[in-house]
Amino acid sequence: MFDTHIVVVGNVLTKPEWRRTTHSNQLVANFRLASTARRYDRENRCWVDGNTLRVRVSAWRKLAENVGSSINVGDPVIVFGRLYTRDWQDEEANHRVSYEMEALAVGHDLARGRSRFYRSRPAGTSTVEDTETDTVVGGEPAEPVADGDTPVRYGDGLPELIPGDAEPAFLEVMAELAEETAAQESTPEEDTPEESPAEQSATEETPAEPVTAEIRRPRRTKKQPVAA
């Protein structure tokens, strides 16, 4: 009912073994993983090995291919997946229990070394171009949009380049915009009327009225006679 997902940090004990299921014909890679705890011995003043967890890891499908070509014996790895137990009987009819883990993600432990990632190529897909298929989007019929109704895209409104000319750099475009802005600011404004000499002299001769602040004197308190 409930799955137990854990993360195990350890070392690879065995080389990945390739398997293929008989019913579904799916590829699977199995390897054993050991995770050993480390503790500090205060009496001997050194680090010693503690308890060890050994688990059988199985990777399926595309993860199995990448695990088989990337994991070797002794590699420090980090495995995330679903932990479960499997009951079985050996040749002597003894009851056995083994811990197994279905891996969902496997990677190298970069705290203990370096690694390099190579992205897997996606599987190729084939498409059939058809007029009826192009007119249906998400199961609903669709019509082409006119040029005037399309949203503005990046680069709209810019002049088209002449064939053979290089695309202008960002600094060149900014320099041209700065020159246009400076030219617009240098043109005189004709709409603003100039003041006449009489108005200028009246403005200069009219003195500003002094601002008188109201000064309030503190009220004196009457002195009380002192009894002899």
XYZ file of C-alpha atoms in Angstrom, residues 5 11 15 18 22 26 32 59 80 86 88 98 100 106 108 110 113-114 128 131 144 147-148 182 188 198 220:
27
model
C 11.666 5.544 -0.814
C 30.038 1.764 -3.185
C 29.612 -5.141 -12.063
C 22.318 -7.237 -17.981
C 10.735 -12.772 -20.856
C 12.344 -4.989 -21.101
C 24.977 -4.912 -5.514
C 17.544 -0.330 -12.862
C 17.454 6.937 -4.886
C 12.001 -10.466 -1.290
C 12.769 -16.982 -1.296
C 16.984 -10.302 0.651
C 16.259 -5.140 -2.972
C 21.658 6.782 -9.887
C 28.271 9.349 -8.774
C 30.974 13.979 -6.349
C 35.642 12.259 -6.920
C 34.941 13.914 -10.256
C 3.411 12.928 -41.245
C -3.204 19.610 -44.391
C -4.374 30.814 -39.497
C -0.530 39.372 -40.050
C -2.244 42.367 -38.441
C 21.019 64.880 -28.076
C 15.137 75.602 -29.264
C 9.567 95.840 -18.693
C 5.191 85.761 34.072
